[in-house]
XYZ file of C-alpha atoms in Angstrom:
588
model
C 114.177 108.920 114.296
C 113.345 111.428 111.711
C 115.141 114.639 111.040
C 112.745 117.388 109.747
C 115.205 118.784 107.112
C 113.149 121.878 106.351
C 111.074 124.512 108.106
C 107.870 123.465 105.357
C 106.505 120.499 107.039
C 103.615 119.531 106.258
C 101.507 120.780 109.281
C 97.745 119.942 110.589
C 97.036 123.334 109.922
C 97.877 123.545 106.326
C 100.380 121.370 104.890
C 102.901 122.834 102.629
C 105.014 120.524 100.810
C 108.718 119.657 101.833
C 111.782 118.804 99.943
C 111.603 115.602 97.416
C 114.204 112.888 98.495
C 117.406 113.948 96.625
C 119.871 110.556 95.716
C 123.060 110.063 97.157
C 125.234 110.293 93.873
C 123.001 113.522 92.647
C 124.067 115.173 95.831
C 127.739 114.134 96.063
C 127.804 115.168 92.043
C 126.554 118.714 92.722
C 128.850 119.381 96.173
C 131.924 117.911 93.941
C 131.094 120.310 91.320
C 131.523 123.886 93.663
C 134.656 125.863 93.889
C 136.765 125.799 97.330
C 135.317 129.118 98.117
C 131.823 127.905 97.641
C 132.202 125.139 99.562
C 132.828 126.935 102.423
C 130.083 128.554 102.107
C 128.027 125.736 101.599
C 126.432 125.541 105.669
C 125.247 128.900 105.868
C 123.615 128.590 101.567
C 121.580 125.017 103.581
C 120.807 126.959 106.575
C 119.632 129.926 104.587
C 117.649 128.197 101.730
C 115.547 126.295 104.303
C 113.846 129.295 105.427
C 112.742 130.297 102.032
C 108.820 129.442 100.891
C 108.132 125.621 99.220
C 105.657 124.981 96.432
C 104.775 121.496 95.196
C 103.252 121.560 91.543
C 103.162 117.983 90.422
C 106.629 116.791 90.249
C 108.029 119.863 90.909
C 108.765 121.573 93.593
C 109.943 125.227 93.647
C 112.279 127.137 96.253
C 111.996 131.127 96.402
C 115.230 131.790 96.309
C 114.527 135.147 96.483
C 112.066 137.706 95.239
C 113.465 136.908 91.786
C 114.543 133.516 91.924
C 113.073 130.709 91.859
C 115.611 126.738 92.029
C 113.737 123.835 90.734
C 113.588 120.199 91.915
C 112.045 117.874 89.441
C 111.190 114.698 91.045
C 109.506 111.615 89.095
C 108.156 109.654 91.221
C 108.493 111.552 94.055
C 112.657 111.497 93.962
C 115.721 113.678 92.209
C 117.687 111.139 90.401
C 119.726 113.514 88.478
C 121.752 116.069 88.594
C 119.841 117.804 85.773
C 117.187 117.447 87.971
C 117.646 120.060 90.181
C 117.524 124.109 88.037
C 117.903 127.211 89.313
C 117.287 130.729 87.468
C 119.786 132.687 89.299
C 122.728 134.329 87.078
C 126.012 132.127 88.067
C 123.641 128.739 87.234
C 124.321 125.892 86.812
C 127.384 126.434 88.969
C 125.576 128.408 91.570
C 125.944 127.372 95.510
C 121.967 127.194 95.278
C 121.670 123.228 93.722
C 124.341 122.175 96.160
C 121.984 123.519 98.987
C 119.264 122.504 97.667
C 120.369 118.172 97.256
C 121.621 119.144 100.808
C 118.863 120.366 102.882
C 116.940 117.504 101.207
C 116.060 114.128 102.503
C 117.925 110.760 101.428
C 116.809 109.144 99.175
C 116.978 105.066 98.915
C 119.186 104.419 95.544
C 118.206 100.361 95.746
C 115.842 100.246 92.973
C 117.431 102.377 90.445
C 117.690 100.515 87.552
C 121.055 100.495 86.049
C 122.498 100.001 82.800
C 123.561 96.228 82.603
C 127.401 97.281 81.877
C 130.883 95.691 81.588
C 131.577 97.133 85.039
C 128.013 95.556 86.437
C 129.461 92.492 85.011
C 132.553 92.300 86.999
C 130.778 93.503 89.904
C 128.493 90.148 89.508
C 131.574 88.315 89.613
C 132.715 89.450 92.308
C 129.435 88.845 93.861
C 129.828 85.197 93.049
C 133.154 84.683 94.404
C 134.386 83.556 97.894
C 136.163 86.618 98.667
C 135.445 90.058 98.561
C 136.748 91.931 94.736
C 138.819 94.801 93.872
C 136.121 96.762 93.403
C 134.325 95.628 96.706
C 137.447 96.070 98.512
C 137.957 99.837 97.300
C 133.975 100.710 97.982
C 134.537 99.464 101.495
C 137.678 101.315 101.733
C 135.917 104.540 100.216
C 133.019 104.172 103.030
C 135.667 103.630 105.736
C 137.099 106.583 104.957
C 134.369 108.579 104.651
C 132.680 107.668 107.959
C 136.202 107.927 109.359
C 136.252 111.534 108.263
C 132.682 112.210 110.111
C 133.894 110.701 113.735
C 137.249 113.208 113.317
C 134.754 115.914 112.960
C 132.007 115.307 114.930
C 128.232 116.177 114.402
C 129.347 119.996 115.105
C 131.733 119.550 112.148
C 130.294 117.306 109.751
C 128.725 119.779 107.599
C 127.611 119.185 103.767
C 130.731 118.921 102.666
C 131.658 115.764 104.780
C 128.040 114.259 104.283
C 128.652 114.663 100.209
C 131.678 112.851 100.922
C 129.724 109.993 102.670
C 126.677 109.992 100.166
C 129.402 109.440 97.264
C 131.166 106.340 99.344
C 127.524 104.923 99.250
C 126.745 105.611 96.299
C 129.973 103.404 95.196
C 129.283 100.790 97.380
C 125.651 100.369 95.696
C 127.339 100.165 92.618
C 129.604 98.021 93.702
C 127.307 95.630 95.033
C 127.320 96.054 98.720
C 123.788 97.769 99.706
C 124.345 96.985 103.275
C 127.726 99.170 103.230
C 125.740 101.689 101.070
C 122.256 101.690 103.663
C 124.719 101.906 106.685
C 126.135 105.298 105.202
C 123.075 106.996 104.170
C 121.761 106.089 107.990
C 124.984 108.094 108.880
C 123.853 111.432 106.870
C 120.736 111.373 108.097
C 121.521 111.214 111.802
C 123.954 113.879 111.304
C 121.142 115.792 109.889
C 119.025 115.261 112.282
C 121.329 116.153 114.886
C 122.271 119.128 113.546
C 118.959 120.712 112.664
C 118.248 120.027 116.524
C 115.171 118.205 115.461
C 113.527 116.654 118.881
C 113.383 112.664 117.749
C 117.377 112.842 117.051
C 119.097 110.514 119.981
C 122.538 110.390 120.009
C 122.789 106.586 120.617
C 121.129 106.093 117.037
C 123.764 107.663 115.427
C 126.476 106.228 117.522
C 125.089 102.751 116.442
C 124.764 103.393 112.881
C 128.286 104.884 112.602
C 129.562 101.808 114.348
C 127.461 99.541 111.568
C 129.062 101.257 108.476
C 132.689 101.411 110.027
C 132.234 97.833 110.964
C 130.857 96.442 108.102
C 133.328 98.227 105.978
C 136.171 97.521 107.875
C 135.282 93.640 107.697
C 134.339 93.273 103.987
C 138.278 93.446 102.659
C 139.096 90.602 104.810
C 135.797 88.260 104.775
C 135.209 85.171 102.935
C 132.161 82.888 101.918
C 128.538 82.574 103.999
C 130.102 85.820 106.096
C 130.824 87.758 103.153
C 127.481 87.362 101.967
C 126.298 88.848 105.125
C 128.159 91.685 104.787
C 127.596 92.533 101.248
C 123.850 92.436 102.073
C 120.950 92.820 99.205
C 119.306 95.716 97.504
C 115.794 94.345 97.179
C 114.628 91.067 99.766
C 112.988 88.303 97.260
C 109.422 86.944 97.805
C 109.490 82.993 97.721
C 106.044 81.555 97.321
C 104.080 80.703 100.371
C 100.526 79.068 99.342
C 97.667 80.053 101.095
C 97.762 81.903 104.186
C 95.185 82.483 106.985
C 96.114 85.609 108.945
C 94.475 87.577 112.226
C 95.327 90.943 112.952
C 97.485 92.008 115.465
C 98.285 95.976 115.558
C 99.306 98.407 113.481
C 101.944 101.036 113.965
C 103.312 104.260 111.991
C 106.226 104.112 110.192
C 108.063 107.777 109.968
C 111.984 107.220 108.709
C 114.602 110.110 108.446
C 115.118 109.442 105.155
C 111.936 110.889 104.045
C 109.636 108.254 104.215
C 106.241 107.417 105.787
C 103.482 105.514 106.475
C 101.967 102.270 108.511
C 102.799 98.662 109.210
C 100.028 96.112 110.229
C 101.334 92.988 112.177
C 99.124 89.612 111.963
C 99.916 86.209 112.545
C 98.772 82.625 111.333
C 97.350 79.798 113.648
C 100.945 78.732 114.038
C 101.881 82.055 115.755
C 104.578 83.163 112.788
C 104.241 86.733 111.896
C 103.267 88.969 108.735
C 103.480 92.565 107.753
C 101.782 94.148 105.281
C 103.023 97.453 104.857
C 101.979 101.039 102.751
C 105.238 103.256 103.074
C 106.268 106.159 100.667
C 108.065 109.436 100.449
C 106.173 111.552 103.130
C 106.282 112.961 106.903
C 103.687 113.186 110.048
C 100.787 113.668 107.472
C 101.271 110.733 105.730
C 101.808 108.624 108.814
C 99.189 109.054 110.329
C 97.009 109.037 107.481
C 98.155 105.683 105.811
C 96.700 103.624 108.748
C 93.313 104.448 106.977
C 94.099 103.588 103.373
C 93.484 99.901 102.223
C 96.089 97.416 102.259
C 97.960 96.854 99.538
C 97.559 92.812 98.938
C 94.889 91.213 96.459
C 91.689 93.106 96.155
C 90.229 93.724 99.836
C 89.169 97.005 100.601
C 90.736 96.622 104.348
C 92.036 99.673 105.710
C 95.454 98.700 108.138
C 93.149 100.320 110.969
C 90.713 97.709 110.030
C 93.157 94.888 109.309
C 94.540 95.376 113.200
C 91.666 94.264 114.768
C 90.431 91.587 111.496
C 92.030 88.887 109.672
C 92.712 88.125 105.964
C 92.821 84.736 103.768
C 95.066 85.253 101.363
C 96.085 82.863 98.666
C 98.664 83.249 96.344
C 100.728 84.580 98.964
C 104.436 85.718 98.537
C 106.493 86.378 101.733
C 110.142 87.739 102.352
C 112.997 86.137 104.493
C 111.621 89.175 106.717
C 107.492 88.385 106.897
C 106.745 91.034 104.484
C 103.519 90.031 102.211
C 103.750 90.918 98.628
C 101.325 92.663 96.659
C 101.885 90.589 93.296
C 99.473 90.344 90.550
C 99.175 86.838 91.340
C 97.836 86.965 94.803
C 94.177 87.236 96.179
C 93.474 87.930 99.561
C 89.785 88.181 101.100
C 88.170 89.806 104.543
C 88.104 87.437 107.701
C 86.908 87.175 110.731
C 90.134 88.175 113.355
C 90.655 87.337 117.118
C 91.186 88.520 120.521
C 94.688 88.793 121.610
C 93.332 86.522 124.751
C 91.856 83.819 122.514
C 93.033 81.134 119.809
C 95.439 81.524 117.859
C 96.750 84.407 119.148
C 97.069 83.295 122.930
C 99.929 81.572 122.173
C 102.380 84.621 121.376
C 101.549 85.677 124.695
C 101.876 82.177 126.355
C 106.293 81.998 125.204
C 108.154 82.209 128.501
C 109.512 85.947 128.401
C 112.870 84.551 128.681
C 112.291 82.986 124.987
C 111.467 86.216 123.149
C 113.929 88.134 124.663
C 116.664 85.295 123.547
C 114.743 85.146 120.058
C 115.173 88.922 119.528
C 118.808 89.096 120.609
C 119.579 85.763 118.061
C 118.497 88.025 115.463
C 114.944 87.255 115.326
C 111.959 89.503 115.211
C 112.266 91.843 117.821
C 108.576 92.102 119.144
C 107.722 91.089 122.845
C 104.292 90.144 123.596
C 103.709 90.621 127.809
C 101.257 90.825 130.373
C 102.319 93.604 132.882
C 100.791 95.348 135.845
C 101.717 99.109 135.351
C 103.236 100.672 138.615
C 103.336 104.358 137.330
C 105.970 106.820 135.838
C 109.030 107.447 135.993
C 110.911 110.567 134.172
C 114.332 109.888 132.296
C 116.584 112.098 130.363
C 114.747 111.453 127.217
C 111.369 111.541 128.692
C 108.961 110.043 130.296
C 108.605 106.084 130.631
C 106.409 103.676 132.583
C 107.387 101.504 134.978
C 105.329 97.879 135.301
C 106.336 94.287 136.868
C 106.570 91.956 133.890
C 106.750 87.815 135.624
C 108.452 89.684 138.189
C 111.050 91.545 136.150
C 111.094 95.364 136.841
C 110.583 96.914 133.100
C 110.515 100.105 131.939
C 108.155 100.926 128.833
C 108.871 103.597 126.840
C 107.540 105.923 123.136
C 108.473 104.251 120.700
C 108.808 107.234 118.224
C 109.212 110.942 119.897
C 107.335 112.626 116.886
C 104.814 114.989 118.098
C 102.519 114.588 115.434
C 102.531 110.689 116.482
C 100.507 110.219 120.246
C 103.030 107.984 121.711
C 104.234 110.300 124.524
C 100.550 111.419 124.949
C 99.268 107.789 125.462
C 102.100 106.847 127.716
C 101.122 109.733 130.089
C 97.640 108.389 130.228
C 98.663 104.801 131.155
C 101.065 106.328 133.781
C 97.776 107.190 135.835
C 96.133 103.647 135.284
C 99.307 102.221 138.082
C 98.030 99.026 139.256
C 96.326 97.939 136.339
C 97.149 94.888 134.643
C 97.616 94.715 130.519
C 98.192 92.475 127.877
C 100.817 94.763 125.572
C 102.710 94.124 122.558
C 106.298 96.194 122.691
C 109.893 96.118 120.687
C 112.980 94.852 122.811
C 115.604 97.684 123.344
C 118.936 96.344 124.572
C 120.308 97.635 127.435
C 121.130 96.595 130.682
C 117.937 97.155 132.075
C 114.939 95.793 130.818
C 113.136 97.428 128.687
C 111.172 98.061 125.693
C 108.915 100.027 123.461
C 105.974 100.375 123.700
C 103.428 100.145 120.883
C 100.261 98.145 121.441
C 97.990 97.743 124.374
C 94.875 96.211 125.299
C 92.076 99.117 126.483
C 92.461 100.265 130.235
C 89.154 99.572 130.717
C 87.917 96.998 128.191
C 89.952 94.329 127.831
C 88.485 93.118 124.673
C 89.670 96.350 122.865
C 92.797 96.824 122.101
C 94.823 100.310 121.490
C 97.464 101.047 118.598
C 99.482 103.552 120.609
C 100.966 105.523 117.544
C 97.801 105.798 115.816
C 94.716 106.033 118.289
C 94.231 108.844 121.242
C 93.116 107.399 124.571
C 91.700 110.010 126.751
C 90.864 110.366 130.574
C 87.209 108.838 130.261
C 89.326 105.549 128.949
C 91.175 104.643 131.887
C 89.612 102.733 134.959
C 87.180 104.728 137.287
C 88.832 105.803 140.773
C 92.099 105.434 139.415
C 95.150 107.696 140.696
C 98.383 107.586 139.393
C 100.556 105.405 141.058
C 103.706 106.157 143.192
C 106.736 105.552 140.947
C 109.357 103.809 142.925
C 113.380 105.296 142.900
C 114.463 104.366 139.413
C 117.279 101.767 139.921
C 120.528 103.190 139.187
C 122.834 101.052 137.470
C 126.046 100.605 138.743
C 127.656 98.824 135.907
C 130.781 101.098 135.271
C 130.442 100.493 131.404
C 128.697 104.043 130.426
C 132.532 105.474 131.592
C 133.213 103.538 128.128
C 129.274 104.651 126.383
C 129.525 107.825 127.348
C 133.078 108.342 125.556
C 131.813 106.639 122.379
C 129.371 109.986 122.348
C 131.453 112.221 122.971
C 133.356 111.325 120.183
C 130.443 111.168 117.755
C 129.069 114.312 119.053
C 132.412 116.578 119.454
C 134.995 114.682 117.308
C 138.235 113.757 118.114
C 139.412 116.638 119.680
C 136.909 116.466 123.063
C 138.716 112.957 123.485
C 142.153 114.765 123.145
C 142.281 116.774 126.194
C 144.769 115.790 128.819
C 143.533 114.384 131.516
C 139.834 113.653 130.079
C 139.858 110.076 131.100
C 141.732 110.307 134.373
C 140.904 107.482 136.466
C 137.945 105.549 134.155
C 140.241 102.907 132.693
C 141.652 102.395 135.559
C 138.164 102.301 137.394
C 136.963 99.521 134.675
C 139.733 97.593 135.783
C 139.083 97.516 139.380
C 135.655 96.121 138.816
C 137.108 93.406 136.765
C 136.473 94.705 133.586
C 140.190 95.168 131.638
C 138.629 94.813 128.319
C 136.890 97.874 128.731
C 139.816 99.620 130.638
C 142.688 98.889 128.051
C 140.170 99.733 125.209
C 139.150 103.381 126.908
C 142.504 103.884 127.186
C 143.899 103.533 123.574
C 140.907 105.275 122.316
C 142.304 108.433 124.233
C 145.456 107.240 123.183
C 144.439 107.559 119.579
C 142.708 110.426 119.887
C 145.871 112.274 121.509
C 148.338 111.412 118.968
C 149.488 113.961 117.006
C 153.185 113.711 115.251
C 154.939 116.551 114.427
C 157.220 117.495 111.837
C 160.720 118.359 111.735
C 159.903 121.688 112.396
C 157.373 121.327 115.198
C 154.462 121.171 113.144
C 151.305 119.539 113.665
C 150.777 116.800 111.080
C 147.057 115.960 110.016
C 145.609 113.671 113.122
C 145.214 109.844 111.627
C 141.526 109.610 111.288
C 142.079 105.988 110.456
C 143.544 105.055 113.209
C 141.242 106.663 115.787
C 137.891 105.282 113.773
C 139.651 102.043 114.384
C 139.711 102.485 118.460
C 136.601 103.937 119.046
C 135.074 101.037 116.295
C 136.730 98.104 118.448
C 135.423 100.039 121.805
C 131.840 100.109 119.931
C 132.029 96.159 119.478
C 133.180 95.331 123.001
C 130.188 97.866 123.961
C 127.776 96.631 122.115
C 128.339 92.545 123.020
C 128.589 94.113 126.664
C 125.220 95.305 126.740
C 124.029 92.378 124.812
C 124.827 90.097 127.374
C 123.953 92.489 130.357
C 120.229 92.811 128.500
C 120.426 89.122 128.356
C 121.072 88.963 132.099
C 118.731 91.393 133.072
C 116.041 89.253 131.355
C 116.785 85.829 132.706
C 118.142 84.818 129.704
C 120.762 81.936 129.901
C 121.642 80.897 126.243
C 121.226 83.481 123.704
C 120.966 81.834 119.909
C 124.215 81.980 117.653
């Protein structure tokens, strides 16, 4: 998912350069610094001042204002990391609603490798880091983030404007400082799905956001009150360390764009060793569309081979030297070499043998919490449209699964190459996709061998299949009726949207959940029945004063009911996904 956050976006045509990624604490400094009256004025300054003309000229980038204005963003290294950063000429400068705009039409930017001043304060935050329970300081940056993200579900998307997201960006800009990057991550993913949602931008889905407000509420809400290994978890770390890993010998597997709403961009390549373990070697930085699909033709970043990613798909590498993260990610250290090699088919040694894991397995792997790739052989039986597009349908070991884009940016051809498939029905492919939970199967889709040639083999996100690739005398296949699910639980999902859509109040209406908690309960599902109902419960209660008066709604409270709904959801689905694949013991 990623928000465009201006109207200058770097285009085919011409591409004009966009906003620099703006940090969390620079924005939440210059929103904290306006005046009550400019605050409320803050929307309209963002929606206004991302219509005006962009010019990049080395690190800075300039914003007409007007005819005789001009604000200034000064970004090193392609971010604003301070407040002084960011200049405009007009007369009520530096206190001008123009900065605050500015940081807050602007992409995210990730704070984790700011260096910081080793302090007494970093000091005690080490402590804490070291100790079995969470520290005063941890406990009041998970409080602060709580809060924060609390505030957003009261409002809504329609009413979290820059004010409420400044509010968020400083919470996770304390928890980074504090020590807890996960808390501080979750929160910025918050901000940007808001953004995205409310510039209308076509990638935003509402079940992203959903999910990564239920991460930061949950992880904040559990750090006070955690202890040792779990703890740990939960704090999370800024940077992932690279342990030594000798001498590798690696064979291609696909590459994929990488487009992030916080600004970022560019490609991933996937390989694998003879043991059938995985490897990334990856080329992200600030950027949009442009940059993504551009990167897949610059040279990797590891040792001195002049690979491009596109290249490294289909080849291998030796690489000795090697340093990997708990994740697979190959680093790029001055230490390591790494040399051209000859790769392999996905239907030959070594890489036969992803393929050759029982579906069952990966699926059971990638809901333990391991990588989240699926490698399948599936016979395609056509199209099927959904509310978010289109998706193929295909028999997978005789599991009905739906494929579908795994990124809805138009500049990426996803959709386009999906459409093309849809007419090869009947045709049987070796694909590589990611899981999505759900209670169907299904997944994304993102590598493919060729319709016609199965020794080739198709990056979806990067390459552009046309009609003279698929089969000759092929006709789209007949879709079958989609299979509706009966499972009551999207009474429950489809709440949990509403709320993070419309806020609290479209829960508040009487009579908005007539009948669904009791309807959960008939099916056998009183979990989901008694939770539904206290979250309307919670969002209905309003004291009043002596006088009649409405008091201010507990937004505490109500993030708390529609967080413990999110967790029963979530597990739900987990185990219905699990179901749905044949999976009978999922990995603790």
């Amino acid at each position: 998912m990623t928000p465009d956050l201006n109207t200058d976006h770097p285009t085919p045509d011409g591409p004009a350069p966009g906003l620099p990624p703006v940090a969390p604490s620079v924005t939440a400094e210059l929103v904290e610094a306006l005046s009550p009256r400019l605050r409320k004025r803050l929307d309209a300054g963002v929606a206004k001042l991302a219509a005006r003309p962009v010019v990049r000229d080395g690190d800075t980038v300039r914003i007409a204002v007007d005819d005789d204005t001009d604000l200034e963003l000064h970004a090193p290294g392609g971010t604003v990391t301070s407040a002084d950063a960011v200049r405009c000429g007009c007369l009520l400068a530096p206190d001008c609603l123009h900065r605050a705009a500015a940081a807050s039409a602007a992409p995210v930017a990730d704070e984790a490798s700011e260096p910081t001043e080793p302090t007494h304060e970093a000091q005690k935050v080490q402590e804490e880091k070291e100790a079995e329970t969470a520290g005063p300081e941890e406990r009041a940056a998970a409080r602060a983030v709580f809060a924060a993200a609390a505030a957003v579900l009261e409002a809504g998307t329609d009413g979290a404007g820059a004010v409420l997201q400044a509010e968020l960006l400083r919470a996770a800009h304390t928890a980074r400082l504090a020590g807890l990057p996960r808390a501080s991550a979750s929160a910025v993913s918050v901000v940007t799905g808001i953004r995205a949602a409310r510039s209308a931008d076509p990638s935003y889905r509402l079940a992203d956001l959903a999910e990564a407000l239920g991460g930061a509420l949950g992880v904040a809400h559990r750090i006070p009150h955690a202890t040792g290994p779990g703890l740990a978890e939960l704090r999370g770390t800024a940077r992932q360390p690279y342990r030594p890993d000798g001498s590798l010998r690696l064979y291609g597997l696909f590459s994929e764009p990488v487009l992030t709403a916080t600004g970022y961009a560019g490609a991933v390549t996937w390989t694998a060793d003879a043991e059938g373990r995985l490897y990334t070697v990856s080329d992200v930085a600030p950027g949009g569309p442009g940059r993504a699909t551009g990167a897949a033709d610059r040279a990797v970043r590891i040792g001195d081979t002049s690979l491009t990613h596109r290249e490294l798909a289909r080849a291998g590498l030796a690489v000795s030297g090697a340093t990997v993260s708990p994740t697979g990610r190959l680093g790029a250290g001055a230490g390591v070499r790494a040399v051209r090699a000859s790769g392999a088919a996905w239907r030959a040694e070594p890489l036969e043998r992803l393929w050759a894991v029982p579906v069952a397995d990966q699926v059971a792997r990638a809901l333990g919490g391991g990588h989240d790739l699926l490698f399948l052989d599936v016979t395609l039986r056509g199209a099927v449209r959904e509310a978010t597009g289109d998706c193929l349908l295909a028999d997978c070991a005789g599991v009905p699964l739906r494929l579908a884009t795994a990124h809805d940016a138009p500049a990426l051809p996803y959709r386009d190459n999906l459409r093309l498939l849809a007419a090869a029905g009947g045709s049987g492919l070796r694909v590589v996709a990611r899981l999505a939970p759900g209670p169907m199967p299904r997944a994304l889709l993102l590598a493919a061998e060729h319709p016609s040639d199965p020794a080739a083999r198709v990056d979806l996100g990067l390459d552009r299949l046309q009609h003279a690739d698929l089969p000759a005398g092929r006709t789209p296949a007949a879709a079958p009726a989609p299979a509706v699910d009966e499972a009551p639980l999207h009474l429950l999902r489809r709440r949990l949207h509403q709320a993070v859509s419309g806020g609290r109040r479209v829960l508040a209406f009487p009579g908005g959940a007539a009948g669904d908690g009791a309807r959960l309960r008939r099916v056998g599902l009183g979990t989901a029945g008694d939770l539904l109902d206290g979250l309307h419960a919670a969002a209905a209660d309003r004291a009043r004063d002596v006088f009649g008066r409405l008091l201010p709604s507990d937004a505490g409270r109500f993030a708390g009911a529609w967080l413990a709904s999110a967790v029963y959801m979530s597990e739900a689905e987990r185990a219905l996904c699990a179901q749905a694949w044949g999976v009978t013991t999922i990995p603790a």
